[in-house]
PDB file of C-alpha atoms in Angstrom:
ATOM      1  CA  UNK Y 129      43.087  45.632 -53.827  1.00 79.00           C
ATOM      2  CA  UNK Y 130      41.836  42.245 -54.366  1.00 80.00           C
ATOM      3  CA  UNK Y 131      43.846  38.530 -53.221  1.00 85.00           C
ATOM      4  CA  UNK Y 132      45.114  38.850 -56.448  1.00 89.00           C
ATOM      5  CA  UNK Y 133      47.092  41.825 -55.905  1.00 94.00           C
ATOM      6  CA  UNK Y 134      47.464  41.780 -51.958  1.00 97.00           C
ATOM      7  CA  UNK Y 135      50.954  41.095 -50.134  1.00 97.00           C
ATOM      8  CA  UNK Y 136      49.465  39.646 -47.414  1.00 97.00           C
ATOM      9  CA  UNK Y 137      47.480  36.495 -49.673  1.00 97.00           C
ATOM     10  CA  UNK Y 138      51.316  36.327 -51.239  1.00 97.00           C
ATOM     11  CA  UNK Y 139      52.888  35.182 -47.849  1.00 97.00           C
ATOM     12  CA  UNK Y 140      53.525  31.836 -46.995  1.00 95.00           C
ATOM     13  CA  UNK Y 141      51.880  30.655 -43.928  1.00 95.00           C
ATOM     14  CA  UNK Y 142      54.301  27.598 -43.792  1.00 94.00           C
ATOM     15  CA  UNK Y 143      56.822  30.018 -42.681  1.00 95.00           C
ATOM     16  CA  UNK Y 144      55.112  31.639 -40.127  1.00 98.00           C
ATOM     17  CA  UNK Y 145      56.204  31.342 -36.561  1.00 98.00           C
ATOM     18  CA  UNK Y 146      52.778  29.746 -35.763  1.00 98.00           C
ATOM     19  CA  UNK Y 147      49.879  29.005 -37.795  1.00 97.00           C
ATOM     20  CA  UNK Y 148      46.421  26.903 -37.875  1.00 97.00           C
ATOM     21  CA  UNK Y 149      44.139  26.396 -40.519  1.00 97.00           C
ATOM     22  CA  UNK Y 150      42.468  30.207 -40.206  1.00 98.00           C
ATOM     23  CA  UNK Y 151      45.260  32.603 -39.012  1.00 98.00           C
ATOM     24  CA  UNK Y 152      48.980  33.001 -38.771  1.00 98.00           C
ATOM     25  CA  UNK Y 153      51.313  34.756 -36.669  1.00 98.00           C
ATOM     26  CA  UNK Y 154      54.600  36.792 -37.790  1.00 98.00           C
ATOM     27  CA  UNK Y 155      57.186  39.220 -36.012  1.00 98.00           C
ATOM     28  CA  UNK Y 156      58.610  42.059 -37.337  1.00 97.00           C
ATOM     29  CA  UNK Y 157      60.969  44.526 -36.035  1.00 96.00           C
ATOM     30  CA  UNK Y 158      59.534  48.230 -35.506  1.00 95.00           C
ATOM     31  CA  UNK Y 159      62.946  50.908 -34.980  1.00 93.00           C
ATOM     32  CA  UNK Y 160      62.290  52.446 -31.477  1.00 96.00           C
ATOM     33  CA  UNK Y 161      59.669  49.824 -30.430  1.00 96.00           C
ATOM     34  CA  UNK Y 162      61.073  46.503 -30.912  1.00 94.00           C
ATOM     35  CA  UNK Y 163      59.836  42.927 -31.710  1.00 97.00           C
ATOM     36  CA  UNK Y 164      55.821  43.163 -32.568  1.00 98.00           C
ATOM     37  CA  UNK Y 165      53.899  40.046 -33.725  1.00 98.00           C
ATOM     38  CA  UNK Y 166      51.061  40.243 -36.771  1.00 98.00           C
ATOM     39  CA  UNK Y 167      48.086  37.810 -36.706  1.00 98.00           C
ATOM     40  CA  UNK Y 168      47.094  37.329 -40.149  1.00 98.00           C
ATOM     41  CA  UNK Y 169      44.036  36.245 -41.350  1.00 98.00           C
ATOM     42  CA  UNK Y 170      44.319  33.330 -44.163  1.00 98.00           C
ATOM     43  CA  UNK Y 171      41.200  34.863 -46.431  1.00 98.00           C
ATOM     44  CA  UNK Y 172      41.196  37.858 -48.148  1.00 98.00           C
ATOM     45  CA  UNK Y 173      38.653  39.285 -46.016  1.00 98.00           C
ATOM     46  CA  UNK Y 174      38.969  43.209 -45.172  1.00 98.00           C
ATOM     47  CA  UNK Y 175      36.866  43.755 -41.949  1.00 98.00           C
ATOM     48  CA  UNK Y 176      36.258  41.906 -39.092  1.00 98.00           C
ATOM     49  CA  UNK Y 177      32.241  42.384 -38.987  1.00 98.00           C
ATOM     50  CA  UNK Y 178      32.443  40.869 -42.283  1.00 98.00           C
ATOM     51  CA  UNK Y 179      33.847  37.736 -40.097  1.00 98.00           C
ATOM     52  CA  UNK Y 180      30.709  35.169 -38.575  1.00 98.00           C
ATOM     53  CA  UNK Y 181      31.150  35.053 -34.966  1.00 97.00           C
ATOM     54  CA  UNK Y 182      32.621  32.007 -34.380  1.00 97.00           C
ATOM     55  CA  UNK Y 183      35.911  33.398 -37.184  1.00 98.00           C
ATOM     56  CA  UNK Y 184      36.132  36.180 -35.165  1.00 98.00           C
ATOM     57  CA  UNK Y 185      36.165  34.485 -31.777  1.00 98.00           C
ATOM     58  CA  UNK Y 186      38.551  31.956 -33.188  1.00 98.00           C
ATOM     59  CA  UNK Y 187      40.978  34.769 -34.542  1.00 98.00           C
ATOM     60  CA  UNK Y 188      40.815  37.246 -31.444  1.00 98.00           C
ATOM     61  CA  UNK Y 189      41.612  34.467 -29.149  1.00 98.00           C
ATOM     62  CA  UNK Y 190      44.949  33.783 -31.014  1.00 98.00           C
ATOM     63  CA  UNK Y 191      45.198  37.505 -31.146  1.00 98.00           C
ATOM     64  CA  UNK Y 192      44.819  37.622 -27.337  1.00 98.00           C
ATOM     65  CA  UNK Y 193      47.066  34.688 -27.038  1.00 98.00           C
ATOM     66  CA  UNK Y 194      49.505  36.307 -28.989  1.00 98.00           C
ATOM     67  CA  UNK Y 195      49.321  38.937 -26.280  1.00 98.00           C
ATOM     68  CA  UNK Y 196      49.509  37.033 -24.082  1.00 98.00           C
ATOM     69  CA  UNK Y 197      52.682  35.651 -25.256  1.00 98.00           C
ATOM     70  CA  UNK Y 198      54.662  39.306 -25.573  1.00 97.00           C
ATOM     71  CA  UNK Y 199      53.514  40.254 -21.897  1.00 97.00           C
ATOM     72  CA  UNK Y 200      55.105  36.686 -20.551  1.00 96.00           C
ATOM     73  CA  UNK Y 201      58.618  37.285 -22.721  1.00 96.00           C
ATOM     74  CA  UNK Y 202      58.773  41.033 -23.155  1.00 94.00           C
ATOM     75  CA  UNK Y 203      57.361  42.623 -20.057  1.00 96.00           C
ATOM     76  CA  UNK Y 204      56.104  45.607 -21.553  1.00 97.00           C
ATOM     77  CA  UNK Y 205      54.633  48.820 -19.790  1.00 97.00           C
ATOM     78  CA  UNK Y 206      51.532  48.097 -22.177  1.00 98.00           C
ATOM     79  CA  UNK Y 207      50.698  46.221 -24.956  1.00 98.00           C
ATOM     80  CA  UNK Y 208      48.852  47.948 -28.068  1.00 98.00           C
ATOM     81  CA  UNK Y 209      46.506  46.003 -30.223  1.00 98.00           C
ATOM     82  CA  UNK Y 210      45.231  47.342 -33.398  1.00 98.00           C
ATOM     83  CA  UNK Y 211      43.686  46.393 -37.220  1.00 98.00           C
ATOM     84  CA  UNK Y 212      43.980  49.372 -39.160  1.00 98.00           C
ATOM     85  CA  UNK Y 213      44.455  47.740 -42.790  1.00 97.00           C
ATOM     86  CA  UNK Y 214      44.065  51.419 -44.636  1.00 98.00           C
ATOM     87  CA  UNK Y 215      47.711  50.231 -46.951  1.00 96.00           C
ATOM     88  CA  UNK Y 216      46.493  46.671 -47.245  1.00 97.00           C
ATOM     89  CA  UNK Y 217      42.720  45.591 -46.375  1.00 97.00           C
ATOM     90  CA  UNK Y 218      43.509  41.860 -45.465  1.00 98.00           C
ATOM     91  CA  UNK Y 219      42.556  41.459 -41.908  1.00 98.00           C
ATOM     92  CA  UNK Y 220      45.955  41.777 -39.466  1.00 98.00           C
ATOM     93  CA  UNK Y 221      46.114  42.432 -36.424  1.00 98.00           C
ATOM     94  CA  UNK Y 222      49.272  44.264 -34.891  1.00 98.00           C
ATOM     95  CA  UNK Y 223      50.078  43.089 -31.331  1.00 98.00           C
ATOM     96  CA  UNK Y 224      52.976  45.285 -29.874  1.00 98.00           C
ATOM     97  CA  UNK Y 225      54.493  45.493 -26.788  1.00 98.00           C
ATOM     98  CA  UNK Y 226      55.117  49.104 -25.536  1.00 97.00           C
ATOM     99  CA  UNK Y 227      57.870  50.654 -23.099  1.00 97.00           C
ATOM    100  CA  UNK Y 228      57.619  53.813 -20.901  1.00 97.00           C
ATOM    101  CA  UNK Y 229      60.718  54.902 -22.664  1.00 96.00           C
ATOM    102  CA  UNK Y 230      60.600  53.772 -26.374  1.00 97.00           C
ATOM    103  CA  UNK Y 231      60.530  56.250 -28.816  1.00 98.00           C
ATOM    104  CA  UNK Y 232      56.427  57.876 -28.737  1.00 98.00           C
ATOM    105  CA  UNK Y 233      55.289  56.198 -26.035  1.00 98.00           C
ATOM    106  CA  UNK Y 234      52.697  57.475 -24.706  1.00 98.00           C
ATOM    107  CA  UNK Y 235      51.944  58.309 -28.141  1.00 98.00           C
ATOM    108  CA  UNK Y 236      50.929  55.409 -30.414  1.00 98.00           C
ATOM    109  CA  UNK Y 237      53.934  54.175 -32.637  1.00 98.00           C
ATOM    110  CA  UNK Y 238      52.626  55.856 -35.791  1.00 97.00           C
ATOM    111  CA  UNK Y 239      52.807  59.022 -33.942  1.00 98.00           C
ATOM    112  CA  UNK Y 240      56.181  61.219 -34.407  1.00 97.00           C
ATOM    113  CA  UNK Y 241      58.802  59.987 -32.111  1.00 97.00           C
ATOM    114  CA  UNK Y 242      59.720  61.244 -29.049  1.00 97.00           C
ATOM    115  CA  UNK Y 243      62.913  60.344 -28.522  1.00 97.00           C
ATOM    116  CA  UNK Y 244      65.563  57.735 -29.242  1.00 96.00           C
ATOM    117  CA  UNK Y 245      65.336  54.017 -27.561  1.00 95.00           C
ATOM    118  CA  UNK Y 246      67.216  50.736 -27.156  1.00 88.00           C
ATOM    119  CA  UNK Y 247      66.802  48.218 -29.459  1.00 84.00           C
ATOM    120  CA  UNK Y 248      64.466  45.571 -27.615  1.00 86.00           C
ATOM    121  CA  UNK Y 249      64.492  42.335 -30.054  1.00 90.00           C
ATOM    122  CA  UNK Y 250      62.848  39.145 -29.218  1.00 94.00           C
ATOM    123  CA  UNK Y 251      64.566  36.496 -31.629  1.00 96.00           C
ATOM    124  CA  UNK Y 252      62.169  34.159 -33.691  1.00 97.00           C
ATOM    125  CA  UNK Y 253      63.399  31.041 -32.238  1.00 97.00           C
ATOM    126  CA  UNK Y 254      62.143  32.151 -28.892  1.00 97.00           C
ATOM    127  CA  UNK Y 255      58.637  33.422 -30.420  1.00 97.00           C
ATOM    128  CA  UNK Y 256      58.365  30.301 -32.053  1.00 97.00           C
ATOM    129  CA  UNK Y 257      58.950  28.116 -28.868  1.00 97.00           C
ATOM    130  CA  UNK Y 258      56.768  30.784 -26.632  1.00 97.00           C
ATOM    131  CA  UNK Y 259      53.460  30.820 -29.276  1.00 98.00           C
ATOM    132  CA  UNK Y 260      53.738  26.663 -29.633  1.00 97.00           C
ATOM    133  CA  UNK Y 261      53.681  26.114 -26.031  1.00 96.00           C
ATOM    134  CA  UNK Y 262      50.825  29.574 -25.232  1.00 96.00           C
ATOM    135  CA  UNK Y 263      48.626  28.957 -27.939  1.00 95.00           C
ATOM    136  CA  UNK Y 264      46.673  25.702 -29.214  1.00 70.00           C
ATOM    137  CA  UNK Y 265      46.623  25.042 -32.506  1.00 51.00           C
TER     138      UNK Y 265
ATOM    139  CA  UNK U  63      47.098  54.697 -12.216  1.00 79.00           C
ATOM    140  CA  UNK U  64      44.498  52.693 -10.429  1.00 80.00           C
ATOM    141  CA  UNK U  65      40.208  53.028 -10.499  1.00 85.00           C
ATOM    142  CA  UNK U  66      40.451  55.920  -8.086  1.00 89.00           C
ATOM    143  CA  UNK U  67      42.443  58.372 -10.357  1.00 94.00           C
ATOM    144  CA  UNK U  68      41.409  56.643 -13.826  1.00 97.00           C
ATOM    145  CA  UNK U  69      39.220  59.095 -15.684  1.00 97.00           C
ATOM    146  CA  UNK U  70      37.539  55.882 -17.271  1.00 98.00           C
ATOM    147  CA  UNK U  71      36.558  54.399 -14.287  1.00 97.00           C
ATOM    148  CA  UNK U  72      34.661  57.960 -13.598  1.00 97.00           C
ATOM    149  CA  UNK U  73      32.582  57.816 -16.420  1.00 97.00           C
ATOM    150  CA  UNK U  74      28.902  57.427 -16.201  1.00 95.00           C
ATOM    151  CA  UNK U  75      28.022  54.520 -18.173  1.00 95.00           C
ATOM    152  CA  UNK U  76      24.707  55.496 -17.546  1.00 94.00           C
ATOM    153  CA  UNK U  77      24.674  58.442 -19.930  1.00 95.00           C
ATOM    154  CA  UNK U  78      26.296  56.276 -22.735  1.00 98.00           C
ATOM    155  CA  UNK U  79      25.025  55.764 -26.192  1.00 98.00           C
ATOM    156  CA  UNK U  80      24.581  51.872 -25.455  1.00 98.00           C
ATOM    157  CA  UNK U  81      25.534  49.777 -22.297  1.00 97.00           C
ATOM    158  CA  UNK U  82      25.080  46.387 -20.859  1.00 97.00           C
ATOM    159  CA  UNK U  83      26.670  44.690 -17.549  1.00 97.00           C
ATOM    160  CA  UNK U  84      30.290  44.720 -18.880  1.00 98.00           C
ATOM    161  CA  UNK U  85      31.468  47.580 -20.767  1.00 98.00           C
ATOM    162  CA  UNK U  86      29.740  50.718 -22.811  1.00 98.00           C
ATOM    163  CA  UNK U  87      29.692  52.870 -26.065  1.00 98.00           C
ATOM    164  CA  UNK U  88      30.654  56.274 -26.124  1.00 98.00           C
ATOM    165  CA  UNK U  89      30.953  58.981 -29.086  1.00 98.00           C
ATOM    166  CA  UNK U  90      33.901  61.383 -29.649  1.00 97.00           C
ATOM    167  CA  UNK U  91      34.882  63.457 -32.508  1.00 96.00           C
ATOM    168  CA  UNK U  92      38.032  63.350 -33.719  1.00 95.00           C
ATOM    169  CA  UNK U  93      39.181  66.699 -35.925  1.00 93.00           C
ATOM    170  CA  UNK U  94      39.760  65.285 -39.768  1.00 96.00           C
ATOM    171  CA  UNK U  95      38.288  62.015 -39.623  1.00 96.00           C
ATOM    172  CA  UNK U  96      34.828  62.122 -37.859  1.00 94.00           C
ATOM    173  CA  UNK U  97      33.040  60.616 -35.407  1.00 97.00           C
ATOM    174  CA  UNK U  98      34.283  57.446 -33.540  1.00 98.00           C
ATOM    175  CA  UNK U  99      32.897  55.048 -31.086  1.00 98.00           C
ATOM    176  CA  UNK U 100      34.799  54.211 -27.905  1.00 98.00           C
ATOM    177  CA  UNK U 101      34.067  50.633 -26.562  1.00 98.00           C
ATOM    178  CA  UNK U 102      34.637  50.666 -22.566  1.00 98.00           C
ATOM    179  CA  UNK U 103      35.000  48.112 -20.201  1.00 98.00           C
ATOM    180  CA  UNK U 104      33.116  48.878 -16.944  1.00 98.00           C
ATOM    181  CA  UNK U 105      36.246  47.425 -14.429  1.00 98.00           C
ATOM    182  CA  UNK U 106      39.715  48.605 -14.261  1.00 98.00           C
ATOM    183  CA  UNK U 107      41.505  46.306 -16.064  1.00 98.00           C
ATOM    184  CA  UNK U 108      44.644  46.707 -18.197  1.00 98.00           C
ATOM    185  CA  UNK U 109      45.021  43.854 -20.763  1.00 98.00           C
ATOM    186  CA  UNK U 110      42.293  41.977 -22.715  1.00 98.00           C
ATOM    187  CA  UNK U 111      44.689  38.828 -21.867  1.00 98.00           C
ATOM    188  CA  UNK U 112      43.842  39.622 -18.115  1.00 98.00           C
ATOM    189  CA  UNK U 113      40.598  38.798 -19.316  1.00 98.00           C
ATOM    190  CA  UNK U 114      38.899  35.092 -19.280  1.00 98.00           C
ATOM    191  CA  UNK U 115      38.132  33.944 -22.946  1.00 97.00           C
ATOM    192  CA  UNK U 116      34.290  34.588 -22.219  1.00 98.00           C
ATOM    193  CA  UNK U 117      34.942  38.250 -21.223  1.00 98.00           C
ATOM    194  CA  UNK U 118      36.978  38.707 -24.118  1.00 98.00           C
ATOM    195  CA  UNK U 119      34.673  37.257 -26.447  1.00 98.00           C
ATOM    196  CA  UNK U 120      31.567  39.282 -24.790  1.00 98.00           C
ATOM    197  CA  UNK U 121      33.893  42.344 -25.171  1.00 98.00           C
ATOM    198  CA  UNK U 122      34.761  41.753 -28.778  1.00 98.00           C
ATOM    199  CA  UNK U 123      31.227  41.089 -30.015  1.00 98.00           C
ATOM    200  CA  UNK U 124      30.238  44.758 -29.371  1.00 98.00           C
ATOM    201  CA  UNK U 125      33.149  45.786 -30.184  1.00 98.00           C
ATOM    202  CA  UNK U 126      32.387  44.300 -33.787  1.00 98.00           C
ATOM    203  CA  UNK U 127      28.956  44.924 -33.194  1.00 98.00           C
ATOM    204  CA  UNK U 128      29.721  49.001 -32.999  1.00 98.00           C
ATOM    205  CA  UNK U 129      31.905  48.377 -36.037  1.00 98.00           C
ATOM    206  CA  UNK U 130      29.492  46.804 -38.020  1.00 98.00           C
ATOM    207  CA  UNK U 131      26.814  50.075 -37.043  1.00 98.00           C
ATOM    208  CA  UNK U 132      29.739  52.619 -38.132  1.00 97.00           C
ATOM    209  CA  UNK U 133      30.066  50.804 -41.554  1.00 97.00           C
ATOM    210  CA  UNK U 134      26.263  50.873 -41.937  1.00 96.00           C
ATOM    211  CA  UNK U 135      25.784  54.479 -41.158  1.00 96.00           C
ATOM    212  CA  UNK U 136      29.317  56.202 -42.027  1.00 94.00           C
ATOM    213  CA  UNK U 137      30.326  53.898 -45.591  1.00 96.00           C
ATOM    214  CA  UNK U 138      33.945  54.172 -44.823  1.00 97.00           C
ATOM    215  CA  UNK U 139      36.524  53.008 -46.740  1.00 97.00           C
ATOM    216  CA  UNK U 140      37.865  51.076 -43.994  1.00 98.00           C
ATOM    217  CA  UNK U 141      37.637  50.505 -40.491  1.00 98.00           C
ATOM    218  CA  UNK U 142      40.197  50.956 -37.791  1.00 98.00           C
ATOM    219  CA  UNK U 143      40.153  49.167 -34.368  1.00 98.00           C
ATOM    220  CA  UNK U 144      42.442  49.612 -31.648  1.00 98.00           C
ATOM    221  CA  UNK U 145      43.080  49.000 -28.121  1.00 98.00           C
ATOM    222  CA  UNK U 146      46.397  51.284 -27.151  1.00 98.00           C
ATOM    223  CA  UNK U 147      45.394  52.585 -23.427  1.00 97.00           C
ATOM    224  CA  UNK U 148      49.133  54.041 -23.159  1.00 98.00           C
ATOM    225  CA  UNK U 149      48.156  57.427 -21.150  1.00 96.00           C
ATOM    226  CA  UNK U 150      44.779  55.834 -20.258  1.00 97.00           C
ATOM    227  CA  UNK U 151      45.356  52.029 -18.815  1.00 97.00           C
ATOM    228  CA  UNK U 152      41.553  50.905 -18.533  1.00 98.00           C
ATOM    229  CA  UNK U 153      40.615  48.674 -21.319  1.00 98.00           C
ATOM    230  CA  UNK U 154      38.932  50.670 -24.268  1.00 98.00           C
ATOM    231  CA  UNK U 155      38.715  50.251 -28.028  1.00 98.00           C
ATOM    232  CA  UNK U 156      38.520  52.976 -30.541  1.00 98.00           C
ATOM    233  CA  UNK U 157      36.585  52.223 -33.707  1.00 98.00           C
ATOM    234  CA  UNK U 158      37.238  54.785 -36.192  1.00 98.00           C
ATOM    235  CA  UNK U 159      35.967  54.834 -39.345  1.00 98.00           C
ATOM    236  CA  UNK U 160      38.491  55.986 -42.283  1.00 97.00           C
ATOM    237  CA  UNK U 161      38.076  57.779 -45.460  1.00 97.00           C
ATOM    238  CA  UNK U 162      40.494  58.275 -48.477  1.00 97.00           C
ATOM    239  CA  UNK U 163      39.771  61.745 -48.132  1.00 96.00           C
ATOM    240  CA  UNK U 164      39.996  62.091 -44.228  1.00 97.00           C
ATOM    241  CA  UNK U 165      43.084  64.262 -42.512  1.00 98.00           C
ATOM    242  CA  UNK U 166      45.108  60.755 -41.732  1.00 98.00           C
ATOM    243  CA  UNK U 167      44.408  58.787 -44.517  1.00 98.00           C
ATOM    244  CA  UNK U 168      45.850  55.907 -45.480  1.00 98.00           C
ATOM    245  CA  UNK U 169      48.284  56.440 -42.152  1.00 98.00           C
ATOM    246  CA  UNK U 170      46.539  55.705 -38.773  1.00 98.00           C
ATOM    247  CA  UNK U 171      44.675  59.282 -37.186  1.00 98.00           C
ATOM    248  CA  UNK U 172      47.636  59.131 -34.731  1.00 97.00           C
ATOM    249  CA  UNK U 173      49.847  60.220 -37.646  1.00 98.00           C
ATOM    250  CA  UNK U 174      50.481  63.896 -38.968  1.00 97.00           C
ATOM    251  CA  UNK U 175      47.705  65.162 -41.005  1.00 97.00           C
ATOM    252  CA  UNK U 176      48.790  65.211 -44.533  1.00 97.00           C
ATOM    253  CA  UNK U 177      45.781  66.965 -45.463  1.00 97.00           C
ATOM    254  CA  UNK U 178      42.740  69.107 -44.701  1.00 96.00           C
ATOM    255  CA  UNK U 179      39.027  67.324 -44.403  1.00 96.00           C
ATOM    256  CA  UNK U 180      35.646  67.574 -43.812  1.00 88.00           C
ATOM    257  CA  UNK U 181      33.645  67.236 -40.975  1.00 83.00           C
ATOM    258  CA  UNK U 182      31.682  63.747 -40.887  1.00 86.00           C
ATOM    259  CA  UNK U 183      29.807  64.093 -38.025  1.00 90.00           C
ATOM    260  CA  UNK U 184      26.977  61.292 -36.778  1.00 94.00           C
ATOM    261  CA  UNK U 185      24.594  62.524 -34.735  1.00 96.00           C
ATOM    262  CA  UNK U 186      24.358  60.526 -31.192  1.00 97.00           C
ATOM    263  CA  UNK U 187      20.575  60.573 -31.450  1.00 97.00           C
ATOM    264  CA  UNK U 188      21.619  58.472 -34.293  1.00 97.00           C
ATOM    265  CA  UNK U 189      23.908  56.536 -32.818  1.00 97.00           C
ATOM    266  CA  UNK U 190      21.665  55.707 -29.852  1.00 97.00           C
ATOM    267  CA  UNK U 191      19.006  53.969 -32.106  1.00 97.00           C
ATOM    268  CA  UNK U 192      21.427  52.374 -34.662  1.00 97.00           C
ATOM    269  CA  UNK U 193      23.620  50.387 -31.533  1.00 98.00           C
ATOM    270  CA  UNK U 194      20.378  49.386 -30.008  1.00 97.00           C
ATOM    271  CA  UNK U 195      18.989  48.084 -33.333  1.00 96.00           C
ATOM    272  CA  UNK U 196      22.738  46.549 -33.867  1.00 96.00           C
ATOM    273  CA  UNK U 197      23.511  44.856 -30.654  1.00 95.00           C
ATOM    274  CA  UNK U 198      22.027  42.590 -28.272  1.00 69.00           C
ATOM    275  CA  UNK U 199      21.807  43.726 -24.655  1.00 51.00           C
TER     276      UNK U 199
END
């Protein structure tokens, strides 16, 4: 897959939920989990050791910020933080809260699930309002 | 779960394939994909955003570090890197290197197989001499 191809260089940053001039941040809902957020690296780069170390300091602390973020609004049992990128090799990171009783914990969420769970949404508007006041841009 | 009962916390960092102050590699094999590395912080903590920036960038550079040593030696076709600590909360990070052709592949190893693989192991005598040559103590 090159940018040319890749669904993540077709999104548009400007409607992200928070952005700077390296990364962006997105929600999407995940059935049995609930509201996760995905930090998106602008480039078309695949791994992070391809990354300098300043890129990937500057992208792991919004990642961590991100985190930081879910913790303070969705008071999770634990949060999970992963870049797997195997579909789509654009550096993302996944940043999702986890529950004692959502569908696989304590299995990770790719796992088969467990057993059924509540809805737990955490509506953009607040997101937006959360990351803009947690993060700097 | 706190340091007493935490099987992380009992760990010998001192038998580890590399280690400095704050946290320390360790090898595992997983069945279908290979050998992994396992990053691991030496205090009990839960969250990375616990964590002041300068821990969490110290953390993350061997973390990347180890990644960058798995690419060199293992040519995957991508690398995974997560930080789930569900059933285990002491900050570690898995960095798992995937194949097209490995048990999981492209879902993440916590999947259901879809397929039988080889064995990739990586010798820790290996590992041992590539992680020293890879990362600063």
């Amino acid at each position: 897959m090159t940018s040319g191809d890749c669904p993540l260089c077709a999104l548009d940053a400007a409607e992200a939920l928070w952005a700077n001039d390296q990364c962006f941040v997105i929600s999407a809902e995940i059935m049995g989990v609930g509201t996760i957020c995905r930090v998106i690296w602008r480039e078309h780069v695949q791994e992070m050791s391809e990354l300098d170390a300043a890129a990937q300091g500057a992208f792991m602390s919004v990642v961590f910020g991100v985190e930081a973020v879910l913790r303070a609004l969705a008071r999770p049992t634990k949060m999970n933080v992963a870049s797997l990128g195997n579909l789509v090799p654009h550096l993302h990171w996944h940043v999702i809260p986890r529950y004692r009783d959502d569908a696989y914990f304590p299995d990770a969420i790719w796992a088969p699930a467990r057993r059924k769970a509540l809805a737990r949404p955490v509506e953009d508007a607040v997101l937006r309002i959360a990351l803009e006041a947690g993060l700097r841009g």
